[in-house]
Coordinates of C-alpha atoms (C1' of nucleotides) in Angstrom, one line a residue:
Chain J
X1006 CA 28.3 -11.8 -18.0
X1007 CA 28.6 -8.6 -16.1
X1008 CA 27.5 -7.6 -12.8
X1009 CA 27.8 -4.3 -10.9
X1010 CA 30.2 -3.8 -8.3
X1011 CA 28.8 -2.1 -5.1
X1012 CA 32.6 -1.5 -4.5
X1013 CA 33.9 -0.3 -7.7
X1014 CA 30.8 1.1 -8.4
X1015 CA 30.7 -0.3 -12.2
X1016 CA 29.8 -3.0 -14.2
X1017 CA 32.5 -5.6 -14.7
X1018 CA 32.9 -9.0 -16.3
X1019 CA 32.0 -11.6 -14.2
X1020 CA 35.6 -14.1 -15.0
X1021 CA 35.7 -16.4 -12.0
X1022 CA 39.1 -18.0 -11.2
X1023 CA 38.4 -21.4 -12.3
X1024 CA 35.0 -23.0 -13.4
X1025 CA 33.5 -22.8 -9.9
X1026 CA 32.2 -19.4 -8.5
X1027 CA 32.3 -18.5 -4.7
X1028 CA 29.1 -17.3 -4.1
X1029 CA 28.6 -15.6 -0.2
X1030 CA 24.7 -14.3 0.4
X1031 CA 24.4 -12.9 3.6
X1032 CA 21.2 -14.7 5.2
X1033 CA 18.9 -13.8 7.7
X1034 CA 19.4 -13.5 11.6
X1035 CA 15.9 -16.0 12.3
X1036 CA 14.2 -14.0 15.0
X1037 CA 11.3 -13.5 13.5
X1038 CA 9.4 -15.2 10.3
X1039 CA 10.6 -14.1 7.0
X1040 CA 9.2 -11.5 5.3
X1041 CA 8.4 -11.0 1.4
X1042 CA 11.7 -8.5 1.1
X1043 CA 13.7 -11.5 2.3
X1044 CA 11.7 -13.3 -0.4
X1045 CA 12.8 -11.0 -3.0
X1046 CA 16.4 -10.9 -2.4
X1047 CA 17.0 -14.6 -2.2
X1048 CA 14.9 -14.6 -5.3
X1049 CA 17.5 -12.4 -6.9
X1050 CA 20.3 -14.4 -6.1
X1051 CA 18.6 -17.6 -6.7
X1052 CA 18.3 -16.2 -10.3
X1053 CA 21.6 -14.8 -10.5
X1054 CA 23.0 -18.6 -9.4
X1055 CA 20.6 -20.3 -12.3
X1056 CA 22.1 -17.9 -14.8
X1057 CA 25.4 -18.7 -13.5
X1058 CA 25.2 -22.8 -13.5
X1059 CA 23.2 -21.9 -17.1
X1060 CA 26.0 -20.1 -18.1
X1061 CA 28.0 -23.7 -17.5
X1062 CA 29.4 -22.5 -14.3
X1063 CA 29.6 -24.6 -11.2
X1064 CA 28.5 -22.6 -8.5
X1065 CA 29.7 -22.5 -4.8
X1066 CA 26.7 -21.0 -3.0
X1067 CA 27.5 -20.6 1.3
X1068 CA 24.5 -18.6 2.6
X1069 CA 24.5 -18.0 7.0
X1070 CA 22.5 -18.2 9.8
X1071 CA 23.2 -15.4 13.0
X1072 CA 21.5 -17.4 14.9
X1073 CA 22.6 -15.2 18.1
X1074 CA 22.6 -12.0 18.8
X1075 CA 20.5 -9.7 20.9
X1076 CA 17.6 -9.8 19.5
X1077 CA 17.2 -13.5 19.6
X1078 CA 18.4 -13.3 23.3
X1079 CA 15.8 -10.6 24.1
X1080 CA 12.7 -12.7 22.5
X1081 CA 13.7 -15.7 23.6
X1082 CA 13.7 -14.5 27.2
X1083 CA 10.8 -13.5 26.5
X1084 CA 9.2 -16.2 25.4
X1085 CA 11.0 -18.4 28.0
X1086 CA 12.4 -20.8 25.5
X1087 CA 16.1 -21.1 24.5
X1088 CA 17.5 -18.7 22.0
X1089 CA 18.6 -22.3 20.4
X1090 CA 15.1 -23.2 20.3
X1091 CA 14.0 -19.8 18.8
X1092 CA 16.3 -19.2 15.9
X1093 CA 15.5 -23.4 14.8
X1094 CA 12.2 -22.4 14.8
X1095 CA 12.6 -19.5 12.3
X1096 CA 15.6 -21.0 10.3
X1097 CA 12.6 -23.4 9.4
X1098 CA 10.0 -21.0 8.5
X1099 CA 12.7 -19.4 6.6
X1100 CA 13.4 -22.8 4.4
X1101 CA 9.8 -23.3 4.3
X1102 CA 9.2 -20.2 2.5
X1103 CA 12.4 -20.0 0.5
X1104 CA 11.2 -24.0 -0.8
X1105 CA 7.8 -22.6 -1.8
X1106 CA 9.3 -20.1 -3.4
X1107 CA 11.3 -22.4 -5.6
X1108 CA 15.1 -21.2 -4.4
X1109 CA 17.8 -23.6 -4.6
X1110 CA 19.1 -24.7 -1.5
X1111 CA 22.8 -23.3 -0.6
X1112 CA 25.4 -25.5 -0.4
X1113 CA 26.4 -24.9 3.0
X1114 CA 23.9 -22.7 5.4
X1115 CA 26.6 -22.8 8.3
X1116 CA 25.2 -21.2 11.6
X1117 CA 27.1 -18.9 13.9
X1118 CA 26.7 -20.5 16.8
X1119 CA 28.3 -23.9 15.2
X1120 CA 31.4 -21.6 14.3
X1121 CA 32.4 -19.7 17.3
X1122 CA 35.9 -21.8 17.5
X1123 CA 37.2 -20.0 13.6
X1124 CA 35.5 -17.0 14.8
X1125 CA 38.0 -17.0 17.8
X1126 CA 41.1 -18.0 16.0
X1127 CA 39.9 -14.9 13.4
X1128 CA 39.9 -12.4 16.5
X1129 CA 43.0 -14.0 17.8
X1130 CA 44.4 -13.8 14.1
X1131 CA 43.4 -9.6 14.2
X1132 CA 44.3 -9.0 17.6
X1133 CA 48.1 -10.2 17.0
X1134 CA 48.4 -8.1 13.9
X1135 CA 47.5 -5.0 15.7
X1136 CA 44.2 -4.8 14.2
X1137 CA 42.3 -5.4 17.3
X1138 CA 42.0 -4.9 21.1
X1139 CA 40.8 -6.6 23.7
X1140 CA 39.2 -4.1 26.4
X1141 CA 37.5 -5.8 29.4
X1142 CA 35.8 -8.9 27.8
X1143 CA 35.1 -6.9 24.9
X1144 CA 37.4 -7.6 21.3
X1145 CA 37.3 -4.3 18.9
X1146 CA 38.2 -4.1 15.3
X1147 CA 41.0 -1.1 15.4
X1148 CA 39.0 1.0 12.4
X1149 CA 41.9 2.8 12.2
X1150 CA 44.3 -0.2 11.5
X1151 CA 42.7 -0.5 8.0
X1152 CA 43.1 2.7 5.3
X1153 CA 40.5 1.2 3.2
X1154 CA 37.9 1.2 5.6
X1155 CA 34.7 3.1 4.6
X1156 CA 35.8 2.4 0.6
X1157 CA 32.4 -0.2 0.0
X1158 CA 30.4 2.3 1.3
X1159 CA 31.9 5.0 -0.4
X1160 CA 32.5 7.4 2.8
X1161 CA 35.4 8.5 4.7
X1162 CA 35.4 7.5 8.3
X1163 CA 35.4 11.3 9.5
X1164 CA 32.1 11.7 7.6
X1165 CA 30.6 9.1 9.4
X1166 CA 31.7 9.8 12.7
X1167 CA 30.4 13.6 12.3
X1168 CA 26.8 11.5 11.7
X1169 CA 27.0 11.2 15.6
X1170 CA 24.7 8.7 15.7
X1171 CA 27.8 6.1 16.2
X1172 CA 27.5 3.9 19.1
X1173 CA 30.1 5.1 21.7
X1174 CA 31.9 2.9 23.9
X1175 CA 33.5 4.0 26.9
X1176 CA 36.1 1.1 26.1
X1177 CA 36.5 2.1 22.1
X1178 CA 39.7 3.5 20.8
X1179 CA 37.5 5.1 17.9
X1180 CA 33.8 5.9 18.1
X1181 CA 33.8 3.4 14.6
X1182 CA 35.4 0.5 16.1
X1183 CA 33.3 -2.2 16.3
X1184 CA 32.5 -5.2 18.5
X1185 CA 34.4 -8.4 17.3
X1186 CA 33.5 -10.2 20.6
X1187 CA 30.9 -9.5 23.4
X1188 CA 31.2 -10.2 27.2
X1189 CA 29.3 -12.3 28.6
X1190 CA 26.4 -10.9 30.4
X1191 CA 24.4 -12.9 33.1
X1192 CA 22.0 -15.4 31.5
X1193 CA 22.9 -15.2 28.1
X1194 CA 24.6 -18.1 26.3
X1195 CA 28.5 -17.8 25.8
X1196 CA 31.2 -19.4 25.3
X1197 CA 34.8 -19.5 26.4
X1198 CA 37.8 -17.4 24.9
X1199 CA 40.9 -15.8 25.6
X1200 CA 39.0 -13.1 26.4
X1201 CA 36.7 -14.7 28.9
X1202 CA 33.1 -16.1 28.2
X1203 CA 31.4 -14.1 26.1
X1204 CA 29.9 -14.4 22.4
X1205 CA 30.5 -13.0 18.7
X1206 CA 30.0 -9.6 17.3
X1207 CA 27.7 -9.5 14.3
X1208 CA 30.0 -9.2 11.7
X1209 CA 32.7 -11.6 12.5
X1210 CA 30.8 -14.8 11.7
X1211 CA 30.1 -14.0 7.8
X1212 CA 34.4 -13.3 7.4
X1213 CA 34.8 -16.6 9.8
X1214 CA 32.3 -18.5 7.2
X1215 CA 33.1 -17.5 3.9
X1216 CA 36.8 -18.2 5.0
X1217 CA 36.0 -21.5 6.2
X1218 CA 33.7 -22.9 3.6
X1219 CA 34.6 -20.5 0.7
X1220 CA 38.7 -19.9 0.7
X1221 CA 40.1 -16.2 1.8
X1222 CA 39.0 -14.8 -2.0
X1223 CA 35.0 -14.9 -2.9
X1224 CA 33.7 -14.1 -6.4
X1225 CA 31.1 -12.9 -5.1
X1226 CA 29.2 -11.7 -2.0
X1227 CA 25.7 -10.2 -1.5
X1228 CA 23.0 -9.4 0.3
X1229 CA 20.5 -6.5 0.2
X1230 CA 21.3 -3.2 0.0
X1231 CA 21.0 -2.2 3.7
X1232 CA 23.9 -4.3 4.7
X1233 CA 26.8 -2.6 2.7
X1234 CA 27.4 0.1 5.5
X1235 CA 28.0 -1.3 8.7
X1236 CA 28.3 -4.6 7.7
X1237 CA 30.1 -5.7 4.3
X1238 CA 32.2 -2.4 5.5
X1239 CA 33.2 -4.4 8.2
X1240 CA 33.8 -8.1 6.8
X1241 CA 36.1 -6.4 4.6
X1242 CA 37.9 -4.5 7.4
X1243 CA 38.0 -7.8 9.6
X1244 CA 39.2 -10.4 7.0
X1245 CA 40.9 -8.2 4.4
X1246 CA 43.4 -7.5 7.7
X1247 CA 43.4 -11.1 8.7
X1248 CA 44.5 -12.8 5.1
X1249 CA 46.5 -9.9 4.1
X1250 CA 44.4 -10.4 0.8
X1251 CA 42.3 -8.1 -1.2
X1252 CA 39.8 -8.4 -2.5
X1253 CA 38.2 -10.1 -0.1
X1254 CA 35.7 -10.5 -2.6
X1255 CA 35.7 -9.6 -6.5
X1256 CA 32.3 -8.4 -6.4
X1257 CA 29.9 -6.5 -3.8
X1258 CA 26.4 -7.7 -5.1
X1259 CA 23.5 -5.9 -3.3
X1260 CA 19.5 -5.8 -4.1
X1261 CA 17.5 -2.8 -3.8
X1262 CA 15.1 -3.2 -0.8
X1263 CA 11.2 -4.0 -0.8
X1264 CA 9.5 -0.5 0.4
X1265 CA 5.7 -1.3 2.1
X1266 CA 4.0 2.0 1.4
X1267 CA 6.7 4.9 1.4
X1268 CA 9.2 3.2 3.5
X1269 CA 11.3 -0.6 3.3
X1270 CA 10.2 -3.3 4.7
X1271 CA 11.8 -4.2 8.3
X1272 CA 11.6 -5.8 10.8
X1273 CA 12.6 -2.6 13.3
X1274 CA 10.1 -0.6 11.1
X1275 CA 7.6 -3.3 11.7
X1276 CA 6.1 -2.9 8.9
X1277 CA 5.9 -6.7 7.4
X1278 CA 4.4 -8.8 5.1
X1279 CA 5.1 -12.2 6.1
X1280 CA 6.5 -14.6 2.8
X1281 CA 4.1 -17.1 4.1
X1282 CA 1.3 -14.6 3.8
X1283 CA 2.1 -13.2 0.7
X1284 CA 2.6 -17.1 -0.7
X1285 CA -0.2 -18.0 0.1
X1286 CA -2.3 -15.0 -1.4
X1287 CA -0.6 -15.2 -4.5
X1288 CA 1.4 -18.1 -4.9
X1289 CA 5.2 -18.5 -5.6
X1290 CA 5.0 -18.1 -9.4
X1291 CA 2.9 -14.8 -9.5
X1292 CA 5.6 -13.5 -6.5
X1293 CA 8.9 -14.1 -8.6
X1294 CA 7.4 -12.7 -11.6
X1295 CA 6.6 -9.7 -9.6
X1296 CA 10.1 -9.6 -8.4
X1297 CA 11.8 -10.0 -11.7
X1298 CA 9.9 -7.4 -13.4
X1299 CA 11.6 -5.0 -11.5
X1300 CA 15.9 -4.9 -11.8
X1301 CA 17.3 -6.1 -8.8
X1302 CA 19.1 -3.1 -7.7
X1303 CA 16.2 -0.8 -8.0
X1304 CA 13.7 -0.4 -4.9
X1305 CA 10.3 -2.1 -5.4
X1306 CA 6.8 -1.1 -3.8
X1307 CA 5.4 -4.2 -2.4
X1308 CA 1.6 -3.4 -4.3
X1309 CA -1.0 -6.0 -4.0
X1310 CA -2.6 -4.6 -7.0
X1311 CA 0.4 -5.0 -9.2
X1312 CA 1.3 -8.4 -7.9
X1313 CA -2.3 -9.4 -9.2
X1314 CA -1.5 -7.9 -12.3
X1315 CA 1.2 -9.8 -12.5
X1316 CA -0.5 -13.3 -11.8
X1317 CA -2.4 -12.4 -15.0
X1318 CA 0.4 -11.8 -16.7
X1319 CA 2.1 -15.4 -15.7
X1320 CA -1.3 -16.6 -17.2
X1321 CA -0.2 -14.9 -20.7
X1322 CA 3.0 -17.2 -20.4
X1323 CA 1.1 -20.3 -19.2
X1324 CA -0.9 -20.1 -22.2
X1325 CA 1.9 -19.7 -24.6
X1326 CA 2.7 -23.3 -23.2
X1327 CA -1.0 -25.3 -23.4
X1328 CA -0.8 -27.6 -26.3
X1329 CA -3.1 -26.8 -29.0
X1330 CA -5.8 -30.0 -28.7
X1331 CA -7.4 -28.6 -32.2
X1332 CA -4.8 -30.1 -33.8
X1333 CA -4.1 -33.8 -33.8
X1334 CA -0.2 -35.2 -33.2
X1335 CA -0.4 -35.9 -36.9
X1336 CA -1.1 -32.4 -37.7
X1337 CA 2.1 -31.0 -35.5
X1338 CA 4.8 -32.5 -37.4
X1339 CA 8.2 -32.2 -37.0
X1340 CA 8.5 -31.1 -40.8
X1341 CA 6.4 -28.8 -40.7
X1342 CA 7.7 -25.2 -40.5
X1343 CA 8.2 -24.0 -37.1
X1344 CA 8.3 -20.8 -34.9
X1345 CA 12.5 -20.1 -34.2
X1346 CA 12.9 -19.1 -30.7
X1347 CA 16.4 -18.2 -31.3
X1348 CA 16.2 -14.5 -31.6
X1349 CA 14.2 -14.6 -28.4
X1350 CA 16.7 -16.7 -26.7
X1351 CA 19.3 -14.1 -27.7
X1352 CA 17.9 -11.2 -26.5
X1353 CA 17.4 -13.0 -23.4
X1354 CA 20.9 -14.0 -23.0
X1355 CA 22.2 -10.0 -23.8
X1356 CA 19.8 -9.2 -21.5
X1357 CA 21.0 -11.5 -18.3
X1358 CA 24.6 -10.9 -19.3
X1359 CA 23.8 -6.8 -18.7
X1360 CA 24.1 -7.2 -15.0
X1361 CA 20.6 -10.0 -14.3
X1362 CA 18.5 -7.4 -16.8
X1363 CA 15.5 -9.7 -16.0
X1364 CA 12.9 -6.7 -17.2
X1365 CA 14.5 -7.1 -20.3
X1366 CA 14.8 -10.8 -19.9
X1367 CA 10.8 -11.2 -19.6
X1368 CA 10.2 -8.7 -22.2
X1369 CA 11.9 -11.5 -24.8
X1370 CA 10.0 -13.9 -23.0
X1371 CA 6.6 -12.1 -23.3
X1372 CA 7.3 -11.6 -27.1
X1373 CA 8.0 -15.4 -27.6
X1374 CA 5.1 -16.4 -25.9
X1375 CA 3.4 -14.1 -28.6
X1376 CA 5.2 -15.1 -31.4
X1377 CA 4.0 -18.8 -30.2
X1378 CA 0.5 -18.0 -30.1
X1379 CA 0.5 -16.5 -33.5
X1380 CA 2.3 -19.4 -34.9
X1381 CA -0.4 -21.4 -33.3
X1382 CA -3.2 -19.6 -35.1
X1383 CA -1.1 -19.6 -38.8
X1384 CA -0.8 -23.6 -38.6
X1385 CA 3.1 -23.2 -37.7
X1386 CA 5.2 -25.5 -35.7
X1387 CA 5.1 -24.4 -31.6
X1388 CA 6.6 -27.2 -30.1
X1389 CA 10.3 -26.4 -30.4
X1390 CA 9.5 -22.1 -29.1
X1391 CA 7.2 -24.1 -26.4
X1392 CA 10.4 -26.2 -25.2
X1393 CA 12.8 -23.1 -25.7
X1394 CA 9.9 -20.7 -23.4
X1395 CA 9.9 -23.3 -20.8
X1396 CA 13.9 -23.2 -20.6
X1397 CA 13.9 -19.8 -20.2
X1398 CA 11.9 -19.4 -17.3
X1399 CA 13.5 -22.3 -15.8
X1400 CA 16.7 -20.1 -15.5
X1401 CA 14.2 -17.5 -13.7
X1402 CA 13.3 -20.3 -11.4
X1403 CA 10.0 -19.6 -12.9
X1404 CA 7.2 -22.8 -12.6
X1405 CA 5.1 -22.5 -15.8
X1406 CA 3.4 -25.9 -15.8
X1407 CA -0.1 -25.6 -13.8
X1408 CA 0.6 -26.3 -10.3
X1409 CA -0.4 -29.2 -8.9
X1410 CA -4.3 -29.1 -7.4
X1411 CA -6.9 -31.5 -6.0
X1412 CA -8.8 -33.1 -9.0
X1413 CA -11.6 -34.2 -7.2
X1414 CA -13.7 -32.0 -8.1
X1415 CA -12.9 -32.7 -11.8
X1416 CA -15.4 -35.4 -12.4
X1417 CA -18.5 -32.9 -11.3
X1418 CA -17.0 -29.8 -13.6
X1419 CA -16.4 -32.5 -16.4
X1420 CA -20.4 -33.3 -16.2
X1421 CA -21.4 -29.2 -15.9
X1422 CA -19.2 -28.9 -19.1
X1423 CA -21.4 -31.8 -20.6
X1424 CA -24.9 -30.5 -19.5
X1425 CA -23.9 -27.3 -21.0
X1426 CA -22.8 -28.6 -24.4
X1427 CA -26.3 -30.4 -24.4
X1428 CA -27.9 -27.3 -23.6
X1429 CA -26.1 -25.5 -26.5
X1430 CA -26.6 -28.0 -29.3
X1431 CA -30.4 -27.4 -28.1
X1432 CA -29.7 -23.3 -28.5
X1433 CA -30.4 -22.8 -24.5
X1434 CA -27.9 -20.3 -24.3
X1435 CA -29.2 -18.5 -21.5
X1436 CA -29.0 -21.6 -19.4
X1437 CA -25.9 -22.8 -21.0
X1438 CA -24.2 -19.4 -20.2
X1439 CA -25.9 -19.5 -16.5
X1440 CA -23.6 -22.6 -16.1
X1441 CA -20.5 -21.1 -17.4
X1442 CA -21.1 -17.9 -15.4
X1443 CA -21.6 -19.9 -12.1
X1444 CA -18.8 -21.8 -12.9
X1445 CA -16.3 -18.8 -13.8
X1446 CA -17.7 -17.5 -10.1
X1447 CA -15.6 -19.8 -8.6
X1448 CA -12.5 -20.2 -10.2
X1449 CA -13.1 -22.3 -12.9
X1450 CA -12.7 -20.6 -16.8
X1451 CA -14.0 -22.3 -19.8
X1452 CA -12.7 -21.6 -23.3
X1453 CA -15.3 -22.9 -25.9
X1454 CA -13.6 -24.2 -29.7
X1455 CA -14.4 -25.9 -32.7
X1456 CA -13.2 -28.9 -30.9
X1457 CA -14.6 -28.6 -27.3
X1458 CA -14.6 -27.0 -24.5
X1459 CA -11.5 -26.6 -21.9
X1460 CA -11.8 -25.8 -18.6
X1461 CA -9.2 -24.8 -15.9
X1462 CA -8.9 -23.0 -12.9
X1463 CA -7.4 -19.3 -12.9
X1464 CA -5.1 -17.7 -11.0
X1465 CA -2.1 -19.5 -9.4
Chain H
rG402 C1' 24.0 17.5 9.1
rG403 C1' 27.1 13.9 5.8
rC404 C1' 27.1 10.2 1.8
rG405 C1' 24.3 7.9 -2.2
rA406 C1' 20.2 6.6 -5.4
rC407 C1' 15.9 7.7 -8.0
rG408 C1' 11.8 10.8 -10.6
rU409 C1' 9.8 7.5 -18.0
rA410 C1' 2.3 6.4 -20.4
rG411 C1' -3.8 5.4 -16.0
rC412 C1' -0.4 1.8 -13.0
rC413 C1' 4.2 -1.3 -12.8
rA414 C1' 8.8 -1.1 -15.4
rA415 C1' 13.3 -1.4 -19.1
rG416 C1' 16.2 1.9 -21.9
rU417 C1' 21.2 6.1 -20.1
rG418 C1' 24.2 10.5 -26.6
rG419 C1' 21.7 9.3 -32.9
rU420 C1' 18.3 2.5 -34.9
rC421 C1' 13.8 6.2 -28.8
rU422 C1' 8.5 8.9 -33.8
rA423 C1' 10.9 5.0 -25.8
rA424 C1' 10.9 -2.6 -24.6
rG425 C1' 7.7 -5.6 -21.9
rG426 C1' 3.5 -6.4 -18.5
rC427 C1' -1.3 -4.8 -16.3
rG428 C1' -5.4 -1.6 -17.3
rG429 C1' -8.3 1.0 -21.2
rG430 C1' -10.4 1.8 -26.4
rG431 C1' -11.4 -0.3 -31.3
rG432 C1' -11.4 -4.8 -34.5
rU433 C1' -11.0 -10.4 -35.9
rC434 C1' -12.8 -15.1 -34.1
rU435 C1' -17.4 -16.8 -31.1
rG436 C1' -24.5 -18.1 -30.6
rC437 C1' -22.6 -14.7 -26.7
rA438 C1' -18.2 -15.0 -24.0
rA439 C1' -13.2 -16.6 -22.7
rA440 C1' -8.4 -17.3 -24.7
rA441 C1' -5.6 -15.7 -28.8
rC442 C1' -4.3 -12.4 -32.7
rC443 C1' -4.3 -7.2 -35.1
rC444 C1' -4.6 -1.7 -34.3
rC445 C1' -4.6 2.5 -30.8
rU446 C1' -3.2 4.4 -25.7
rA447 C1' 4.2 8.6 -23.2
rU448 C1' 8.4 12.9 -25.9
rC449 C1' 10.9 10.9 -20.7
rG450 C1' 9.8 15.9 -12.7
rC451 C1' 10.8 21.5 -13.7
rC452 C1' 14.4 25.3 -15.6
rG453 C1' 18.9 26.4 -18.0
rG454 C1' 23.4 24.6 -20.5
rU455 C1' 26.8 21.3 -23.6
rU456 C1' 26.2 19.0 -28.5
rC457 C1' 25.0 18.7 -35.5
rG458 C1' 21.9 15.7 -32.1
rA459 C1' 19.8 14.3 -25.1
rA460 C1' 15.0 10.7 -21.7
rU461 C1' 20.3 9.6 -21.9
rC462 C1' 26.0 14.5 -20.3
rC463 C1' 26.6 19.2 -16.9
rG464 C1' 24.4 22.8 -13.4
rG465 C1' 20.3 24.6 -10.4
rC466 C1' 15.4 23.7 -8.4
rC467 C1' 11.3 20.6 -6.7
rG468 C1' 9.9 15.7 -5.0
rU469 C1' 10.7 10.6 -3.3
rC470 C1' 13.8 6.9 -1.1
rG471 C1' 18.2 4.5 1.1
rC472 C1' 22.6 4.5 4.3
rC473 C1' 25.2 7.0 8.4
rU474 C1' 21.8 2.5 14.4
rC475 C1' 19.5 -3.8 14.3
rC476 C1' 17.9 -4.9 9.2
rA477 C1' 17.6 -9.0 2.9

RNA sequence: GGCGACGUAGCCAAGUGGUCUAAGGCGGGGGUCUGCAAAACCCCUAUCGCCGGUUCGAAUCCGGCCGUCGCCUCCA
């Protein structure tokens, strides 16, 4: 497939090294409880791994955890718990939403604070090349030390600096130097080092990670847009100089970013829709389609309106899938002349291989699922398109069989259904429809054919 | 101020030189089916921000303008 390179700035074939690709995704620094634009990213790259391991690839997926930093100091303080106590209690509303959603669990979701002893031979590692300095507890990257910095983000350092709005350290060589390792202030957790106690810089634990669980070359490393400058500018700076090796990764993956009214979603902005929230209004299903009709490098409007739309729309491909009860198992014979997915299929394929084209993707999807229903109604074969739909979506992570519900009610809506076929054989349709209006009031749908009547609840 | 994206139907969103008289979804209109509905199927619903240029030919390339957003600071 191919897949566009945030450093390159192209589209490239994807040809891993061997049959395992090195997949880095930068994860979340749990302070707070996920929100729906963490949702959509992980989403992305949980769909860019199915394709992947579809494609016949084995794939390596290492996805962190910052689980300090100042932020997590600050609201832990707070809070009076530990900052320990604080990030677990995110990192599991994070999984909690990220299982509801349907994402496949990393291989390895290694957490900074378990990995300070790499990060320290790293800085060590930097410091004797020339590539960093210690200055009074403090470890800086040497900015300078590394021609290709600024090259991801596709900016020469002087441009950034004349942004002014760099950080300036009394102790920095260069206002772009950045902090490899923090002295220790009172109170806060650290740890020992050459340097004195103290703890890690942001950006040191992703290159201490990837190197440890991943090897010194990646395949590929994401995360959403907002992290290429400083960050991915950084890991590149930091292990590129340590290994010698470039590239540090073959390809710079990132996602557009969720926007809540005119601006992204974020956490400093404030302005958040929690995943749970936003899970439990429309359920995971209806959420990833809404994420996948959109490219994942384009911005998306988080839109209640259109996510709704887009829950009837998962209906459309739901219905594709219900068995057709008119006809008996006799009837639906395998020698009977069925509907050919296979150009479907294809255009699905060309579409994932053009860079995760999952617009595209769906459209094929959309237009099998039509194709299905009017095989349906010309007496044609389904079941072979059915099985092919149902594979496709699975490599979108998408759940088309009815979620699972309570069925106790079932037994009263069954006996509703029942009084109102009596009161249709005797022509009340006024009552008979008072029933099925009543019922569609709360949730529940009824389809009337020449063979009965089925029922099920909408939405979901 | 610097760097970079984007602007396609009522809404969302693909397409990035000719097959585009522009995919798909939602919504809307008309029809078939139905006691009526629902679901499904069929038909209809855009000339691609504005202006100029390149080209035999542009939504697609170039320039200008207007507008929106992102990064340059913690952020998926």
């Amino acid at each position: 497939m191919r897949l566009y390179d945030t450093l390159t700035a192209q589209k490239c074939e994807l040809v891993p090294a061997d049959n395992t690709v090195k997949m880095y995704v930068c994860g979340v620094t749990p302070y707070s409880p996920s929100h729906v634009g963490h949702a959509m990213s992980y989403v992305y790259f949980d769909v860019l791994r199915r394709y992947l391991e579809y494609l016949g690839y084995d794939v390596r997926h290492v996805q962190n955890f910052t689980d300090i930093d100042d932020k997590i100091i600050l609201r832990a303080q707070q809070e009076g718990v530990t900052p320990t106590a604080l990030a677990e209690r995110y990192i599991a509303d994070y999984f909690d939403s990220m299982d509801r959603l349907g994402i496949q669990r990393a291989s390895a979701y290694p957490r900074a604070t378990e990995e300070v002893p790499w990060m320290l031979d790293l800085i060590s590692g930097l410091i004797a090349k020339g590539h960093a300095y210690p200055a009074s507890g403090d470890v800086y990257f040497r900015v300078a030390s590394f021609e290709r910095y600024g090259a991801l983000g596709h900016r020469k350092l002087d441009e950034m600096i004349a942004g002014a709005r760099v950080e300036r350290g009394a102790q920095k060589e260069h206002p772009g130097d950045f902090a490899l390792w923090k002295a220790g202030k009172p109170g806060e957790p650290s740890w020992d080092s050459p340097w004195g106690p103290g703890r890690p810089g942001w950006h040191i634990e992703c290159s201490a990670m990837s190197l440890r669980y991943l090897g010194e070359q990646l395949d590929i490393h994401g995360g959403g847009h907002d992290l290429v400058f400083p960050h991915h500018e950084n890991e590149i700076a930091q292990t590129e100089a340590y290994t010698g090796k470039a590239p540090f990764s073959r390809f710079w993956a990132h996602n557009g970013l969720l926007t809540l009214g005119a601006e992204k979603m974020s956490k400093s902005l404030g302005n958040l829709v929690s995943a749970k929230d936003a899970l439990d209004k429309f359920g995971p299903a209806t959420l990833r389609l809404f994420f996948l009709g959109g490219h994942y490098r384009a911005p998306l409007a988080y839109s209640e309106e259109n996510i709704e739309a887009q829950g009837r729309a998962l209906e459309r491909l739901r219905g594709a899938l219900r068995s057709e009860e008119s006809a008996p198992p006799s009837v639906l014979n395998q020698s009977k002349d069925q509907v050919d997915p296979e150009p479907f299929h294809q255009r699905f394929s060309d579409a994932m291989d053009d860079d995760l084209n999952t617009p595209q993707a769906l459209a094929a999807m959309f237009d099998l699922a039509r194709e299905i229903n009017r095989g349906r109604e010309t007496g044609r074969g389904v079941t072979v398109a059915q099985a092919a739909l149902t594979e496709l979506a699975g490599v979108l992570g998408l759940k088309l069989t009815e979620e699972k519900r309570d069925a106790s009610a079932d037994p009263f809506i069954d006996l509703l259904l029942q009084v109102r076929a009596d009161l249709r054989t005797a022509k009340q349709y006024q009552l008979a429809d008072s029933v099925r209006d009543r019922l569609v009031a709360l949730g529940v749908s009824l389809e009337d054919s020449a063979q009965g009547t089925r029922w099920r609840y909408v939405g979901r």
